[in-house]
XYZ file of C-alpha atoms in Angstrom:
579
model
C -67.502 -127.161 -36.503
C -67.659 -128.111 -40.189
C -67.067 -124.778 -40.961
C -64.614 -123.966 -39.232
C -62.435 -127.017 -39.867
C -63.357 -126.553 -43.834
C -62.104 -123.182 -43.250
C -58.680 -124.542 -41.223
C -57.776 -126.464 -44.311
C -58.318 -124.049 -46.281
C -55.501 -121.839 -44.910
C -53.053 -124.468 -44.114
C -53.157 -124.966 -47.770
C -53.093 -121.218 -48.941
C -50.118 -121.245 -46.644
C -47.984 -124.438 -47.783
C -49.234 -123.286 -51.795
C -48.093 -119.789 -51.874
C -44.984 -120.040 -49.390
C -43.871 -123.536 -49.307
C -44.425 -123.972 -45.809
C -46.628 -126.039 -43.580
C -47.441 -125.818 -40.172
C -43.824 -126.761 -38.900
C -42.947 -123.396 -40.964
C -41.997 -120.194 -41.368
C -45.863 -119.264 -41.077
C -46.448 -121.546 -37.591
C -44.832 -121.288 -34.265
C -44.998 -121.270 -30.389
C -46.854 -118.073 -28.808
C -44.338 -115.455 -28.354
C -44.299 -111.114 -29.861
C -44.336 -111.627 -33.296
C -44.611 -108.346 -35.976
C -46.044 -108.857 -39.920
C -46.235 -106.126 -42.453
C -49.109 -106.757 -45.000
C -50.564 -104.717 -47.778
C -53.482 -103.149 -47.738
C -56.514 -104.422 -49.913
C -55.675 -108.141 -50.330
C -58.789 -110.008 -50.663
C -60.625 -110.983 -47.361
C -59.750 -114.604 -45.297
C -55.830 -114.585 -45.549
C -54.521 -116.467 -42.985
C -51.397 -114.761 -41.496
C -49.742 -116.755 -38.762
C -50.833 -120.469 -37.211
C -49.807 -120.277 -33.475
C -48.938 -123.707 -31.283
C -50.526 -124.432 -27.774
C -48.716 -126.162 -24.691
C -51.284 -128.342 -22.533
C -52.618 -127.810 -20.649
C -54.093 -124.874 -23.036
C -56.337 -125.667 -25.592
C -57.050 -122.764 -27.311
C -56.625 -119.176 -28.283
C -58.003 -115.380 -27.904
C -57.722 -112.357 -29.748
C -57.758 -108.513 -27.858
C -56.310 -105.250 -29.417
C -56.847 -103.364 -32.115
C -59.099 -105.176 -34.218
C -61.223 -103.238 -35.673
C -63.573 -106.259 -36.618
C -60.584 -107.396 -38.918
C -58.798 -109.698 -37.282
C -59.515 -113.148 -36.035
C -58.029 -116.106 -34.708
C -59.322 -119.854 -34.896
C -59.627 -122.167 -31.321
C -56.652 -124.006 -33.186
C -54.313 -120.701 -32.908
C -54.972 -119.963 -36.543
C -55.014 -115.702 -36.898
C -56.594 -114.248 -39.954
C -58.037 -111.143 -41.336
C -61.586 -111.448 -42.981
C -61.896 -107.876 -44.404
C -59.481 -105.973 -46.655
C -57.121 -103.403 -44.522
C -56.695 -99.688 -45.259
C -53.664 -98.166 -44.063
C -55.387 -94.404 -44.236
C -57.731 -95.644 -41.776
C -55.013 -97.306 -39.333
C -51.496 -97.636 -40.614
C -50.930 -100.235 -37.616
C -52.761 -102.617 -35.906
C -51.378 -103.635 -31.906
C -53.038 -107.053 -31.318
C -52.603 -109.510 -27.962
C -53.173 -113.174 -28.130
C -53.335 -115.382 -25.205
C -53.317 -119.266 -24.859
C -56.471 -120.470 -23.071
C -57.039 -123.872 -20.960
C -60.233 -125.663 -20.902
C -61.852 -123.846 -17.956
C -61.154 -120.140 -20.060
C -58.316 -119.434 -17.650
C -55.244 -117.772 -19.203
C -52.117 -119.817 -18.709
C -49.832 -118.520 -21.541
C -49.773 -114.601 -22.629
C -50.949 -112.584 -23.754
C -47.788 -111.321 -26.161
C -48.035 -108.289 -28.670
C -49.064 -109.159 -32.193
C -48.160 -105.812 -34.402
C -49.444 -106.187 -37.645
C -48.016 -103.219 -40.153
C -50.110 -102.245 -43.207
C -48.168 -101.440 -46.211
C -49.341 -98.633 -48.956
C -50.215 -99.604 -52.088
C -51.768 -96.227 -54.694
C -55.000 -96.143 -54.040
C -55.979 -92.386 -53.406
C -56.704 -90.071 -56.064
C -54.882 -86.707 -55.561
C -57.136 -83.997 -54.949
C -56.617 -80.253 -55.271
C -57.125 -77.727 -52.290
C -59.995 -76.150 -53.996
C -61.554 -76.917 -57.665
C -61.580 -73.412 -58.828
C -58.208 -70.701 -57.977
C -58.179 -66.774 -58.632
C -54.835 -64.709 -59.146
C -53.823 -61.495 -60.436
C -50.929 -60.421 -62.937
C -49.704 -57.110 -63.142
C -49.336 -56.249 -67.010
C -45.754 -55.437 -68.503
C -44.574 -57.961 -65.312
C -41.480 -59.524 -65.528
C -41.081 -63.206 -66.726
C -41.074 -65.420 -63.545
C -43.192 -62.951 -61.648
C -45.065 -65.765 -59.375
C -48.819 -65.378 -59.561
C -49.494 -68.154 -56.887
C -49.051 -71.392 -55.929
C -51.616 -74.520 -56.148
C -51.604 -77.085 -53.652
C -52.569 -80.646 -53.558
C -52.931 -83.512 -51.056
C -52.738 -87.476 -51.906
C -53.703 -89.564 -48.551
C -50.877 -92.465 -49.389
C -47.673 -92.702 -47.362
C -46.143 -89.622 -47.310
C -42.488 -89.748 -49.134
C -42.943 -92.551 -51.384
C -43.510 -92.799 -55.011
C -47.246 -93.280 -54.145
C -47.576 -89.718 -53.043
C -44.660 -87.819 -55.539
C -47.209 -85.512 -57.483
C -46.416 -84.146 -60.555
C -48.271 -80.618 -61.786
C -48.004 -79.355 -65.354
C -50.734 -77.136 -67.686
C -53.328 -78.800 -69.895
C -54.904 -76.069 -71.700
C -54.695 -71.987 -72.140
C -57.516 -69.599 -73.087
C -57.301 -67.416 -74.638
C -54.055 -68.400 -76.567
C -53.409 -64.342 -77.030
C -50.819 -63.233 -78.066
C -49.572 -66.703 -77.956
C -50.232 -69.867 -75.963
C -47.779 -70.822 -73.283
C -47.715 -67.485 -71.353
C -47.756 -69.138 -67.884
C -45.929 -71.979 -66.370
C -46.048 -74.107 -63.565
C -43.316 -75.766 -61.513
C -43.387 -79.284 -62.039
C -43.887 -80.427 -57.828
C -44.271 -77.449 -56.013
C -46.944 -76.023 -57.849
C -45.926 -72.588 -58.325
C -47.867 -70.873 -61.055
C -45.315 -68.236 -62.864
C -45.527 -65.737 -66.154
C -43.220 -67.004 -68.961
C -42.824 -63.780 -71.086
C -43.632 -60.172 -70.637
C -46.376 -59.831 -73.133
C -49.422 -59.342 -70.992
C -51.752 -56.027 -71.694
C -55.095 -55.617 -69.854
C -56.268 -53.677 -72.636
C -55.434 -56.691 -74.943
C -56.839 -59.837 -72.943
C -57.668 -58.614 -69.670
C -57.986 -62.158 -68.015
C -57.049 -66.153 -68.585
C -58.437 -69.569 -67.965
C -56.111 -72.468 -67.376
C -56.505 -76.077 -66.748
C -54.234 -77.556 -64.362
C -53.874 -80.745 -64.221
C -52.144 -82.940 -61.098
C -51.087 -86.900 -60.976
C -49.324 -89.320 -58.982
C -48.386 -92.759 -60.925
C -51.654 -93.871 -61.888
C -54.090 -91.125 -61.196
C -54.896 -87.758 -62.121
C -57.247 -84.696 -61.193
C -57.972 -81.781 -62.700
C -58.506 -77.962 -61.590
C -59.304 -74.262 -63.496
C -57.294 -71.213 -62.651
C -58.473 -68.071 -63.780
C -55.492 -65.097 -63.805
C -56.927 -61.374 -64.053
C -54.648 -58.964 -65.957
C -54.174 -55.493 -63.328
C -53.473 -52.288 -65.448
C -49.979 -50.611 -63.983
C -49.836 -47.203 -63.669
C -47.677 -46.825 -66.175
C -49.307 -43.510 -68.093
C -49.071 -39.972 -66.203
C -52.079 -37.686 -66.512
C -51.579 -35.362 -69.052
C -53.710 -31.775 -69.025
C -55.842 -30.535 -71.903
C -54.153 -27.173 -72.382
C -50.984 -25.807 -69.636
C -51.820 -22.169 -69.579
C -55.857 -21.110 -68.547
C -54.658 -17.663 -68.978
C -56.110 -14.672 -66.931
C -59.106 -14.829 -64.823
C -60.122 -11.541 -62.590
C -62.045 -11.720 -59.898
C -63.222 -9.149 -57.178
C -62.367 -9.823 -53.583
C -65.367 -10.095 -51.972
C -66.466 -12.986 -54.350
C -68.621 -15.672 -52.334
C -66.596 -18.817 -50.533
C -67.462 -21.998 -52.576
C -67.639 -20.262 -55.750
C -66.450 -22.031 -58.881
C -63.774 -19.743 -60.779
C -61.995 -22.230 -62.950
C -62.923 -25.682 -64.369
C -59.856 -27.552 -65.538
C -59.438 -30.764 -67.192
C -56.409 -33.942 -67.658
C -56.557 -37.291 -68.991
C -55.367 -40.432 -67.904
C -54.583 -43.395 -70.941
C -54.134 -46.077 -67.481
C -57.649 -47.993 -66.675
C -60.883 -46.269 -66.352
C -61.880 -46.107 -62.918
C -58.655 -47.368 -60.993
C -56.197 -45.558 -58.808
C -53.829 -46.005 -61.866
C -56.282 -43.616 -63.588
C -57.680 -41.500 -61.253
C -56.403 -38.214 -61.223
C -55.905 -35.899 -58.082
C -55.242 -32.208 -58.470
C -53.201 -29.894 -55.860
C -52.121 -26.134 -55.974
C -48.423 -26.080 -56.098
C -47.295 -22.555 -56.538
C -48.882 -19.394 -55.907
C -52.003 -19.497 -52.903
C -49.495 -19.549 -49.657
C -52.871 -17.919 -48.071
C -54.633 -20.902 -48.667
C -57.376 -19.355 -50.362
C -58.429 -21.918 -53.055
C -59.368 -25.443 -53.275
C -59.719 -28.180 -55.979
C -62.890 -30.912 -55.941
C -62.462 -33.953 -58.665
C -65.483 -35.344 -60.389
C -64.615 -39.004 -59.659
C -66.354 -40.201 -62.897
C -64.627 -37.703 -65.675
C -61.253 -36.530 -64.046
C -62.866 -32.685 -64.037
C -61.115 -30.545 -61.586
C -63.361 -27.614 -60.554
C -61.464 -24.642 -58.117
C -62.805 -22.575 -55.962
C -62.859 -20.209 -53.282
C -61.910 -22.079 -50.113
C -61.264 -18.826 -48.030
C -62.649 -14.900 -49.261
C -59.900 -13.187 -51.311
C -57.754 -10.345 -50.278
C -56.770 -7.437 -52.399
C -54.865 -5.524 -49.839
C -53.255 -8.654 -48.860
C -52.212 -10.509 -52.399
C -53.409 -8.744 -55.759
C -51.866 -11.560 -58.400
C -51.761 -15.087 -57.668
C -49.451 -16.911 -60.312
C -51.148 -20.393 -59.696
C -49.540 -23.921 -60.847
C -51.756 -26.815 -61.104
C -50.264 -30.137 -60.400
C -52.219 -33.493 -61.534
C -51.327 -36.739 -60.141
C -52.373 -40.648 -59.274
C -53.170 -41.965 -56.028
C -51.295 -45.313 -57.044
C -47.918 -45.141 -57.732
C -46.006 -44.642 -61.085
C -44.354 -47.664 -61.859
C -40.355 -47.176 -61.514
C -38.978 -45.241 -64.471
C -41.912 -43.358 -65.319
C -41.910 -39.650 -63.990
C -44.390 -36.700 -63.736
C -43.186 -34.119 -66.297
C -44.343 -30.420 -67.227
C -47.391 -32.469 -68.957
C -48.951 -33.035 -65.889
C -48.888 -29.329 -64.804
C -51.069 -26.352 -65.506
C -50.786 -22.724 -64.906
C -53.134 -19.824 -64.607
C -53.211 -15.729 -63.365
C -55.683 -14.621 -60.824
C -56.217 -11.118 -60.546
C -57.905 -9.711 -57.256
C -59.484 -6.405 -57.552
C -60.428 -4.176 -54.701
C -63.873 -3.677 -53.374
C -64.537 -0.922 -50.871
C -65.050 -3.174 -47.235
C -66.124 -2.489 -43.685
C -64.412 -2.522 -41.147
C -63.002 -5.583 -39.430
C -62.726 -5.740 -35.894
C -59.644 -7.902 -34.387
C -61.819 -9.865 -32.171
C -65.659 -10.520 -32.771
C -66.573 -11.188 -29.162
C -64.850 -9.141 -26.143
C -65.319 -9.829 -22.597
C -64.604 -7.986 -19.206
C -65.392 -8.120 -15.767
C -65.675 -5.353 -13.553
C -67.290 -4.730 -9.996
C -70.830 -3.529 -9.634
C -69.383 -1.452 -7.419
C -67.199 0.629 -10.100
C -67.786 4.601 -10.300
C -69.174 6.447 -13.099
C -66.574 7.177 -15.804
C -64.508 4.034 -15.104
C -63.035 2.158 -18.212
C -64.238 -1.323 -18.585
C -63.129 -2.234 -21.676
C -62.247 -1.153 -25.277
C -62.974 -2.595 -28.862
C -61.217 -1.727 -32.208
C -61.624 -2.211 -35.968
C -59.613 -1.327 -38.972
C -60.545 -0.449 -42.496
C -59.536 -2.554 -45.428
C -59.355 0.718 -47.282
C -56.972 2.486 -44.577
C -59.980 5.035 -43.973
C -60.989 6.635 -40.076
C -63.289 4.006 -37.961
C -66.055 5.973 -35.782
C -67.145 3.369 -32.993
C -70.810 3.653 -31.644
C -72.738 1.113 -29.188
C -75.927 -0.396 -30.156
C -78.717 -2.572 -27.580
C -77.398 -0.228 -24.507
C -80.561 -0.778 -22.992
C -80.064 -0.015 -19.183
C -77.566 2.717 -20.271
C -74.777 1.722 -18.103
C -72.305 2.324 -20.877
C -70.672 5.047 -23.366
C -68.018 4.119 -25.793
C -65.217 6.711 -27.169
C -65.987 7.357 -31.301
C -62.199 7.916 -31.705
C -60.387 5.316 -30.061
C -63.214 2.319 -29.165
C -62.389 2.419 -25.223
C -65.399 1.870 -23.569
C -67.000 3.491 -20.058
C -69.604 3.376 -17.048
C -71.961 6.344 -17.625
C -74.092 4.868 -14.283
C -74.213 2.667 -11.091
C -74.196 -1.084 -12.200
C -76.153 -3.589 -10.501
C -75.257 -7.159 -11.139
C -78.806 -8.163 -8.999
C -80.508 -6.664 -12.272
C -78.240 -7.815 -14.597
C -75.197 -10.083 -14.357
C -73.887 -10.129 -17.612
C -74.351 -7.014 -20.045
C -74.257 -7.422 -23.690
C -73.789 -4.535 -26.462
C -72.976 -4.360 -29.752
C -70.301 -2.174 -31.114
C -70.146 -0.562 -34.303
C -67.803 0.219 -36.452
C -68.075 2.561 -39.362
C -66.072 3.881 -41.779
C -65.394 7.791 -42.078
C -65.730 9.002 -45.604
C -66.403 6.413 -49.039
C -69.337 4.587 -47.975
C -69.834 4.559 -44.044
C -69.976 0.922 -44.273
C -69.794 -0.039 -40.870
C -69.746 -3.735 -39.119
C -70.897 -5.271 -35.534
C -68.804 -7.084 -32.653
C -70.351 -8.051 -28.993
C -68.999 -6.549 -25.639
C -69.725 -8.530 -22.652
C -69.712 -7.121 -19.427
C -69.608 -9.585 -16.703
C -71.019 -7.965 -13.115
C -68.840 -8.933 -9.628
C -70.859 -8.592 -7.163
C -70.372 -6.733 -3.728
C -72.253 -7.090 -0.625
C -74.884 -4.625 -1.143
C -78.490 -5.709 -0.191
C -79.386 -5.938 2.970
C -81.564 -8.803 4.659
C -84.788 -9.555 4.259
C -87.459 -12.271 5.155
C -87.623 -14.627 2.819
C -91.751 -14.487 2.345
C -95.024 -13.380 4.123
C -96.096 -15.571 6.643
C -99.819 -16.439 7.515
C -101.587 -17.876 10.130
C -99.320 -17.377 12.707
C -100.438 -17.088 16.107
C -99.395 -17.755 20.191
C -102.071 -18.727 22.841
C -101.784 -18.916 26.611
C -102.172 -19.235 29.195
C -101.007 -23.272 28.129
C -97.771 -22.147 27.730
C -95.017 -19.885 26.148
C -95.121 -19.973 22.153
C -92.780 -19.794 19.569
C -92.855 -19.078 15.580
C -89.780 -19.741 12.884
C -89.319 -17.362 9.861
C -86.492 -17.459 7.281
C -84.422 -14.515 6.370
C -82.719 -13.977 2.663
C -80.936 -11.340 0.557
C -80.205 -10.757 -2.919
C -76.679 -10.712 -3.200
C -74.929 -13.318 -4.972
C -74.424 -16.399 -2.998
C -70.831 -18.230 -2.142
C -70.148 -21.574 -2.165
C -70.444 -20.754 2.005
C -73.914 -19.963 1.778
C -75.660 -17.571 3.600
C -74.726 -16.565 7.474
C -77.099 -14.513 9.041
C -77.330 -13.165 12.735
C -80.845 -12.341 13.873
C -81.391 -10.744 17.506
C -84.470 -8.266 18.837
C -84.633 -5.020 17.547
C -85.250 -3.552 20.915
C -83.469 -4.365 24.477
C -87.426 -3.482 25.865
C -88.514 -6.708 24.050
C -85.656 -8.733 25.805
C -87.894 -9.281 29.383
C -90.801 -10.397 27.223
C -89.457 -12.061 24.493
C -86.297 -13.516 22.787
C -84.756 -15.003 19.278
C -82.373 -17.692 18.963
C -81.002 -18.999 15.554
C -81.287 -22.014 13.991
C -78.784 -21.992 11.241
C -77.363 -19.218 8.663
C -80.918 -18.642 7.418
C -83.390 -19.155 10.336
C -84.662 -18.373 13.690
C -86.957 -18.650 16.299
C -89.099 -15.771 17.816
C -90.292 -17.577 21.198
C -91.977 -15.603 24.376
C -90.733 -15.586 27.864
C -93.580 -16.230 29.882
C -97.236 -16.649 29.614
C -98.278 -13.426 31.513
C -99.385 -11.466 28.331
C -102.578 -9.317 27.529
C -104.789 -10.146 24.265
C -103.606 -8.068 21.626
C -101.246 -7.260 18.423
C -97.732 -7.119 19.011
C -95.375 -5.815 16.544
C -91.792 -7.172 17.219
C -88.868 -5.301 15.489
C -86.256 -8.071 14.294
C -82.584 -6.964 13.608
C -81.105 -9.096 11.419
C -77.126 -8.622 9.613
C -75.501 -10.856 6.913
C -72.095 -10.521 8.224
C -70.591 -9.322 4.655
C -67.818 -6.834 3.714
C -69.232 -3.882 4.307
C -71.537 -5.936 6.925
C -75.113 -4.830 6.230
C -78.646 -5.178 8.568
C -82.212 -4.685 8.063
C -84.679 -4.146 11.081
C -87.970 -5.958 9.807
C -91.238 -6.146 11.951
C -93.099 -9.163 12.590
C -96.808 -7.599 13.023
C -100.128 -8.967 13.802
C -98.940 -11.958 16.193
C -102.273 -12.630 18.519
C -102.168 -13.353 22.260
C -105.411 -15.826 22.567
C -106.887 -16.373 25.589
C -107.976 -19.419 26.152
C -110.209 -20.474 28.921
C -113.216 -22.631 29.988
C -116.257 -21.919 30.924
C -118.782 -24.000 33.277
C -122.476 -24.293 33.473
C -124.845 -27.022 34.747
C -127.765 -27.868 32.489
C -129.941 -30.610 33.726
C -127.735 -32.143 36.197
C -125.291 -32.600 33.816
C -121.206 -30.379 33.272
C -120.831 -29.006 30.033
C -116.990 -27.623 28.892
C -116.795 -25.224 26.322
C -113.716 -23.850 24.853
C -112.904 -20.579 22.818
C -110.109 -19.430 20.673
C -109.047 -16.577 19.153
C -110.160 -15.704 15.913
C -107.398 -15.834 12.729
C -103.997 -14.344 13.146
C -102.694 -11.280 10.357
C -100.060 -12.362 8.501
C -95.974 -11.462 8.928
C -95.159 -9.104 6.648
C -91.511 -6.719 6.144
């Protein structure tokens, strides 16, 4: 209690000292929504307002936003014992409630809003320490580089936060110091005269320096200088005079090495150079590769030359940039080169049109039908003499004059479905160079095989008297099949058999050969089986199903010692089915 009435004192007198009032005051009153405004980082224990009870209350609390700031004495006496930020809370919503003796509440609680004013006590602080921009060289004064930002936490829009930015230092100071400029509040980092060259100073350092009223804070900014492609390649020499070169020179070859220079940056797009064939190879026959490191164009053969096509090629050579030229610079007769290629001829084969020819014909075709025809021409103009090479089966003839192509035999697409020959081509006369082409011959096929059983069968055999017997076989052929598969009829190849025996299908590929009855005597049949595939022409095969056993099985009795023994027997193995 000493304490706190020392500490009562205390702030009535602070209060009556440093405002003139007492209790009876401006800074003393009945509970009721009150508002203050007070600055941030006043010294700890300020007293701010000394609130009056009505019996039957006795005292006061404090709820809100406190934050461990704010207190108020049993007297009504409210207070802050730390220093206040406003960055941390700009406001503080308090309630304060009279109290009676018991703790009940019989006044309140009313709103207690307690403003905290700025005062400058941030330091502003740059975005980042350390920036990076770029400056084209030759630019324009004013070209903006970039812009630097910085943040001060005080109140927004008041002289605490107005920042001010200006340059503190330049290096190098080549050709001159004060190159670069920045706007005094927004930041914006600009070129002041067009003297920049890359190849002169090809970056800067600057020190930038930013302050409110009473601080400041500093940051580096360092500005590459960008080479502009302001320099067209220019070529060693514009004529490469003559070059002659046969036609049947190799693809890829190198015939012409041709060089340009480029005064722009090593190793940029501004100095890179690109060559192209403007004039002179409609056919498409050359090509130009660039050795990134030295500019060296190297051309050569994309596609094989043609005397009887194009003799003289009158080739330009343009040389350009991949980055743009700057505006008002041009590419100019400079940048251009020009050379003669001469093609001379070289006696060639012949070429056939097409190196791969296909047809399709029926296996069914008669001798000395067409089935297809293959020609060539000679680069020379001279007679082409055809041949056929790899005729193995000889199925095929070809005509020497004219490259038409015939059957010279049956075909049979079951022995071969797809016939390949060569053709060749040779020249009549000069040098009887001759060249190859395939023919393919793909084989229809037509219903021409007649059924068959699909395999031999084994160990086949019918016993009685038990009871009728029955065996399944499975008939093929060796036609192509359809997407229908196969369809089959199968019945007995004699109307004899029919009292003894029958057949019954099963599906398109098997049947059933069952017997009628059980009355049969012990021996080898042979059953004839008649069996069609339903085609177009509709073709049948009689096969024979030999060596089927009739077994006879019985049992045979005897007594032995007053006991009935059973013994069976069985027919030895059966003979296998065969066609």
């Amino acid at each position: 209690m000493t304490t706190q009435a020392q500490l009562h004192c205390l702030c009535l007198l602070t209060l009556y000292l440093t405002t003139g009032y007492g209790q009876e005051g401006k800074f003393s009153g009945p509970l009721k929504p009150m508002e203050f405004s007070i600055f941030e980082g006043q010294e700890p224990s300020q007293p701010i307002f000394q609130f009056k009870a009505n019996p039957p209350a006795v005292t006061f609390k404090l709820t809100g936003e406190t934050d461990g700031i704010f207190q108020i004495q049993p007297d009504g006496l409210l207070y802050h014992n730390k220093s206040l930020d406003r960055e941390t809370r700009a406001v503080h919503r308090l309630q304060v409630s009279a109290l009676d003796a018991q703790g009940n509440t019989v006044e309140g609680p009313v709103p207690v809003t307690i403003e905290v004013k700025d005062i400058n006590d941030n330091r502003p602080v740059f975005l980042q320490q350390h920036y990076e921009g770029s400056v084209r060289q030759n630019s324009r004064p004013g070209s903006s580089i970039g812009t630097l930002t910085a943040h001060d936490m005080d109140e927004q829009d008041t002289i605490n936060s107005v920042l001010e930015y200006r340059i503190v230092d330049q290096t190098p100071k080549v050709p001159q110091d004060g190159l670069f400029l920045v706007q005094e509040y927004s930041g914006i980092l600009q070129l002041v005269v067009q003297l920049l060259r890359k190849w002169d100073t090809p970056q800067y350092n600057l020190t930038i320096e930013v302050s409110d009223k009473d601080f400041k804070t500093l940051c580096f900014v360092q500005i590459n200088v960008i080479d502009i492609n302001d320099q067209i390649p220019i070529f060693e020499k514009s004529d490469y005079g003559n070059l002659t070169f046969p036609e049947d020179t190799a693809v890829g070859s190198v015939i012409l090495t041709i060089q340009a220079t480029d005064a722009d940056e090593p190793h940029t797009g501004s100095s890179k150079i690109l060559y192209r064939i403007t004039q002179g190879d409609s056919e498409g026959c050359l090509e130009i590769e660039t050795d990134p490191q030295t500019n060296t164009g190297y051309i050569k053969l994309k596609k094989p030359l043609d005397f009887e096509t194009v003799a003289i090629h009158n080739i330009v050579v343009q040389a350009e940039n991949p980055e743009p030229l700057v505006p008002g610079v041009q590419y100019n007769a400079s940048s251009s080169a020009t050379f003669r290629l001469t093609v001379t001829d070289v006696n060639e084969a012949p070429q056939f049109f097409q190196q791969v020819s296909e047809a399709k014909v029926s296996e069914a075709v008669a001798k000395g039908t067409k089935v297809g025809n293959m020609t060539a021409k000679d680069p020379e103009g001279l007679d082409v003499s055809y041949s056929l090479r790899g005729d193995k089966r000889g199925w095929l003839r070809i005509d020497p004059a004219t490259g038409e192509i015939f059957s010279v035999a049956l075909l049979d697409r079951e022995a071969e479905s797809l016939y390949r020959v060569q053709v060749v081509a040779t020249e009549v006369g000069g040098s009887y160079l001759s060249s190859t082409a395939q023919f393919h011959l793909t084989l229809m096929d037509v219903n021409d095989n007649p059924p068959r059983l699909v395999k031999e069968y084994t160990g086949l055999f019918f016993c009685y008297p038990k009871a009728p017997g029955s065996l399944i076989f499975e008939a093929t052929d060796d036609d192509e099949l359809t997407f229908r598969g196969r369809h089959f009829t199968f019945s007995l190849g004699s109307e004899s058999l029919q009292k003894d025996w029958e057949v019954s299908k099963i599906n398109g590929t098997h049947a059933r050969l069952s017997t009628k009855h059980t009355g049969f005597e012990e021996r080898v049949y042979n059953i004839p089986i008649r069996i069609g595939d339903g085609g177009r022409p509709p073709l049948e095969r009689t096969v024979s199903l030999p060596g089927i056993i009739l077994a006879v099985m019985f049992f045979r009795m005897k007594r032995d010692k007053g006991q009935h023994n059973a013994e069976s027997a069985q027919a030895s193995e059966t003979k296998p089915l065969r066609n």
